[in-house]
PDB file of C-alpha atoms in Angstrom:
ATOM      1  CA  UNK A   1      -0.836-124.055 -16.331  1.00  0.00           C
ATOM      2  CA  UNK A   2      -3.310-121.294 -17.152  1.00  0.00           C
ATOM      3  CA  UNK A   3      -7.086-121.308 -16.431  1.00  0.00           C
ATOM      4  CA  UNK A   4      -9.230-120.431 -18.886  1.00  0.00           C
ATOM      5  CA  UNK A   5     -12.675-119.147 -18.694  1.00  0.00           C
ATOM      6  CA  UNK A   6     -15.481-119.518 -20.983  1.00  0.00           C
ATOM      7  CA  UNK A   7     -17.035-116.568 -22.004  1.00  0.00           C
ATOM      8  CA  UNK A   8     -19.196-116.878 -24.918  1.00  0.00           C
ATOM      9  CA  UNK A   9     -19.748-118.743 -28.908  1.00  0.00           C
ATOM     10  CA  UNK A  10     -18.078-117.538 -31.504  1.00  0.00           C
ATOM     11  CA  UNK A  11     -21.718-116.959 -33.045  1.00  0.00           C
ATOM     12  CA  UNK A  12     -22.487-114.569 -30.301  1.00  0.00           C
ATOM     13  CA  UNK A  13     -19.881-112.005 -31.261  1.00  0.00           C
ATOM     14  CA  UNK A  14     -21.401-110.433 -34.506  1.00  0.00           C
ATOM     15  CA  UNK A  15     -19.449-110.753 -37.701  1.00  0.00           C
ATOM     16  CA  UNK A  16     -17.359-107.892 -37.899  1.00  0.00           C
ATOM     17  CA  UNK A  17     -18.249-106.583 -35.030  1.00  0.00           C
ATOM     18  CA  UNK A  18     -17.397-106.742 -30.613  1.00  0.00           C
ATOM     19  CA  UNK A  19     -18.784-108.062 -27.504  1.00  0.00           C
ATOM     20  CA  UNK A  20     -18.249-107.209 -24.196  1.00  0.00           C
ATOM     21  CA  UNK A  21     -16.752-108.689 -21.592  1.00  0.00           C
ATOM     22  CA  UNK A  22     -17.449-107.199 -18.175  1.00  0.00           C
ATOM     23  CA  UNK A  23     -14.827-107.308 -15.113  1.00  0.00           C
ATOM     24  CA  UNK A  24     -15.117-107.043 -11.850  1.00  0.00           C
ATOM     25  CA  UNK A  25     -12.612-104.181 -11.541  1.00  0.00           C
ATOM     26  CA  UNK A  26     -11.072-101.818 -14.468  1.00  0.00           C
ATOM     27  CA  UNK A  27     -12.438-101.350 -17.968  1.00  0.00           C
ATOM     28  CA  UNK A  28     -14.584-104.049 -19.757  1.00  0.00           C
ATOM     29  CA  UNK A  29     -12.600-106.300 -22.327  1.00  0.00           C
ATOM     30  CA  UNK A  30     -14.221-106.105 -26.039  1.00  0.00           C
ATOM     31  CA  UNK A  31     -14.297-109.409 -27.994  1.00  0.00           C
ATOM     32  CA  UNK A  32     -13.853-108.622 -32.082  1.00  0.00           C
ATOM     33  CA  UNK A  33     -14.701-111.290 -34.417  1.00  0.00           C
ATOM     34  CA  UNK A  34     -13.090-110.853 -38.233  1.00  0.00           C
ATOM     35  CA  UNK A  35     -14.958-111.585 -41.331  1.00  0.00           C
ATOM     36  CA  UNK A  36     -12.653-114.513 -41.381  1.00  0.00           C
ATOM     37  CA  UNK A  37     -14.193-115.795 -37.984  1.00  0.00           C
ATOM     38  CA  UNK A  38     -10.958-114.846 -35.891  1.00  0.00           C
ATOM     39  CA  UNK A  39     -11.293-113.211 -32.078  1.00  0.00           C
ATOM     40  CA  UNK A  40      -9.743-110.909 -30.993  1.00  0.00           C
ATOM     41  CA  UNK A  41      -9.871-109.704 -27.507  1.00  0.00           C
ATOM     42  CA  UNK A  42      -8.735-106.023 -26.292  1.00  0.00           C
ATOM     43  CA  UNK A  43      -9.239-103.596 -23.361  1.00  0.00           C
ATOM     44  CA  UNK A  44     -12.058-101.612 -24.035  1.00  0.00           C
ATOM     45  CA  UNK A  45     -10.591 -98.842 -24.001  1.00  0.00           C
ATOM     46  CA  UNK A  46      -8.435 -96.382 -26.741  1.00  0.00           C
ATOM     47  CA  UNK A  47      -5.107 -95.467 -26.019  1.00  0.00           C
ATOM     48  CA  UNK A  48      -5.827 -91.894 -27.265  1.00  0.00           C
ATOM     49  CA  UNK A  49      -9.050 -90.845 -25.493  1.00  0.00           C
ATOM     50  CA  UNK A  50      -9.952 -93.895 -23.857  1.00  0.00           C
ATOM     51  CA  UNK A  51     -12.755 -94.117 -26.517  1.00  0.00           C
ATOM     52  CA  UNK A  52     -14.875 -97.689 -26.410  1.00  0.00           C
ATOM     53  CA  UNK A  53     -13.442 -99.569 -28.781  1.00  0.00           C
ATOM     54  CA  UNK A  54     -15.806-102.210 -29.075  1.00  0.00           C
ATOM     55  CA  UNK A  55     -18.325 -99.340 -30.395  1.00  0.00           C
ATOM     56  CA  UNK A  56     -15.963 -98.779 -33.663  1.00  0.00           C
ATOM     57  CA  UNK A  57     -15.859-100.410 -36.861  1.00  0.00           C
ATOM     58  CA  UNK A  58     -14.089-103.942 -37.615  1.00  0.00           C
ATOM     59  CA  UNK A  59     -12.270-104.245 -40.993  1.00  0.00           C
ATOM     60  CA  UNK A  60     -10.120-106.373 -41.860  1.00  0.00           C
ATOM     61  CA  UNK A  61      -7.926-107.017 -38.711  1.00  0.00           C
ATOM     62  CA  UNK A  62      -8.060-103.930 -37.013  1.00  0.00           C
ATOM     63  CA  UNK A  63     -10.772-101.430 -35.332  1.00  0.00           C
ATOM     64  CA  UNK A  64     -11.533 -97.710 -35.861  1.00  0.00           C
ATOM     65  CA  UNK A  65     -12.322 -96.434 -32.980  1.00  0.00           C
ATOM     66  CA  UNK A  66     -15.600 -94.242 -32.829  1.00  0.00           C
ATOM     67  CA  UNK A  67     -14.275 -91.245 -31.251  1.00  0.00           C
ATOM     68  CA  UNK A  68     -11.229 -90.106 -33.499  1.00  0.00           C
ATOM     69  CA  UNK A  69     -10.689 -92.875 -36.023  1.00  0.00           C
ATOM     70  CA  UNK A  70      -7.623 -93.849 -34.855  1.00  0.00           C
ATOM     71  CA  UNK A  71      -7.112 -97.718 -36.276  1.00  0.00           C
ATOM     72  CA  UNK A  72      -5.665-100.554 -33.648  1.00  0.00           C
ATOM     73  CA  UNK A  73      -4.661-103.683 -34.629  1.00  0.00           C
ATOM     74  CA  UNK A  74      -6.765-106.445 -33.098  1.00  0.00           C
ATOM     75  CA  UNK A  75      -3.442-108.842 -32.850  1.00  0.00           C
ATOM     76  CA  UNK A  76      -1.515-106.607 -30.926  1.00  0.00           C
ATOM     77  CA  UNK A  77      -3.223-103.711 -29.634  1.00  0.00           C
ATOM     78  CA  UNK A  78      -1.057-101.157 -31.272  1.00  0.00           C
ATOM     79  CA  UNK A  79      -2.172 -98.008 -32.894  1.00  0.00           C
ATOM     80  CA  UNK A  80      -1.595 -98.084 -36.646  1.00  0.00           C
ATOM     81  CA  UNK A  81       1.002 -95.291 -37.986  1.00  0.00           C
ATOM     82  CA  UNK A  82       0.915 -92.078 -37.894  1.00  0.00           C
ATOM     83  CA  UNK A  83      -0.617 -92.513 -34.193  1.00  0.00           C
ATOM     84  CA  UNK A  84       1.416 -93.926 -31.371  1.00  0.00           C
ATOM     85  CA  UNK A  85       0.212 -96.075 -28.228  1.00  0.00           C
ATOM     86  CA  UNK A  86      -1.248 -99.369 -27.748  1.00  0.00           C
ATOM     87  CA  UNK A  87      -4.291-100.877 -25.730  1.00  0.00           C
ATOM     88  CA  UNK A  88      -3.678-104.436 -23.727  1.00  0.00           C
ATOM     89  CA  UNK A  89      -4.573-107.339 -25.284  1.00  0.00           C
ATOM     90  CA  UNK A  90      -5.611-110.755 -24.101  1.00  0.00           C
ATOM     91  CA  UNK A  91      -4.643-114.227 -24.903  1.00  0.00           C
ATOM     92  CA  UNK A  92      -7.997-115.952 -26.643  1.00  0.00           C
ATOM     93  CA  UNK A  93      -8.580-119.469 -27.260  1.00  0.00           C
ATOM     94  CA  UNK A  94     -11.552-121.114 -29.507  1.00  0.00           C
ATOM     95  CA  UNK A  95     -12.163-124.544 -28.809  1.00  0.00           C
ATOM     96  CA  UNK A  96     -15.226-126.360 -30.519  1.00  0.00           C
ATOM     97  CA  UNK A  97     -16.906-123.018 -31.388  1.00  0.00           C
ATOM     98  CA  UNK A  98     -16.199-121.427 -27.504  1.00  0.00           C
ATOM     99  CA  UNK A  99     -13.758-118.274 -27.148  1.00  0.00           C
ATOM    100  CA  UNK A 100     -12.054-118.387 -23.914  1.00  0.00           C
ATOM    101  CA  UNK A 101     -10.427-115.788 -21.784  1.00  0.00           C
ATOM    102  CA  UNK A 102      -7.171-116.332 -19.589  1.00  0.00           C
ATOM    103  CA  UNK A 103      -8.383-115.994 -16.039  1.00  0.00           C
ATOM    104  CA  UNK A 104      -5.304-114.594 -14.752  1.00  0.00           C
ATOM    105  CA  UNK A 105      -5.275-111.924 -17.365  1.00  0.00           C
ATOM    106  CA  UNK A 106      -8.959-110.818 -16.970  1.00  0.00           C
ATOM    107  CA  UNK A 107      -8.263-110.207 -13.117  1.00  0.00           C
ATOM    108  CA  UNK A 108      -4.934-108.341 -13.546  1.00  0.00           C
ATOM    109  CA  UNK A 109      -4.443-106.914 -16.934  1.00  0.00           C
ATOM    110  CA  UNK A 110      -5.349-102.921 -16.715  1.00  0.00           C
ATOM    111  CA  UNK A 111      -7.821-103.100 -13.578  1.00  0.00           C
ATOM    112  CA  UNK A 112      -6.336 -99.764 -12.231  1.00  0.00           C
ATOM    113  CA  UNK A 113      -7.716 -97.820 -15.308  1.00  0.00           C
ATOM    114  CA  UNK A 114     -10.403 -95.780 -15.857  1.00  0.00           C
ATOM    115  CA  UNK A 115     -13.521 -96.836 -17.800  1.00  0.00           C
ATOM    116  CA  UNK A 116     -14.375 -95.611 -21.434  1.00  0.00           C
ATOM    117  CA  UNK A 117     -14.756 -92.152 -22.139  1.00  0.00           C
ATOM    118  CA  UNK A 118     -17.975 -91.921 -23.804  1.00  0.00           C
ATOM    119  CA  UNK A 119     -21.814 -91.333 -23.763  1.00  0.00           C
ATOM    120  CA  UNK A 120     -23.273 -88.992 -21.739  1.00  0.00           C
ATOM    121  CA  UNK A 121     -23.222 -90.377 -18.276  1.00  0.00           C
ATOM    122  CA  UNK A 122     -19.205 -89.862 -18.510  1.00  0.00           C
ATOM    123  CA  UNK A 123     -19.081 -86.683 -18.244  1.00  0.00           C
ATOM    124  CA  UNK A 124     -17.941 -84.262 -15.640  1.00  0.00           C
ATOM    125  CA  UNK A 125     -21.340 -83.752 -13.809  1.00  0.00           C
ATOM    126  CA  UNK A 126     -23.508 -86.103 -12.685  1.00  0.00           C
ATOM    127  CA  UNK A 127     -26.250 -87.826 -15.368  1.00  0.00           C
TER     128      UNK A 127
END
């Protein structure tokens, strides 16, 4: 039986926006909320150039990466054609308005990947 970790209330995720979940290892997880109040969780890392998906624009059931405008499907983590690739997705459970993620997935999926590559402090030289 899977263990679930309560992360936040659905209302804590902006409508058509995202909220990041910090993990002890690996890149953060991004929670996305659609206009229909559906909640999805993806690794906060675009498959193209590791851009922060949580900073992208949510539309329909997809998010546009803020770096190069790749469109990623929220339900699968797959890039829309003509782009290729995918980012890991995480199981989400919503009960009584609370968003929960699978604890085993949080502790194991993509923990060996580098964090997102965006912002002034992610350059080769120190900030």
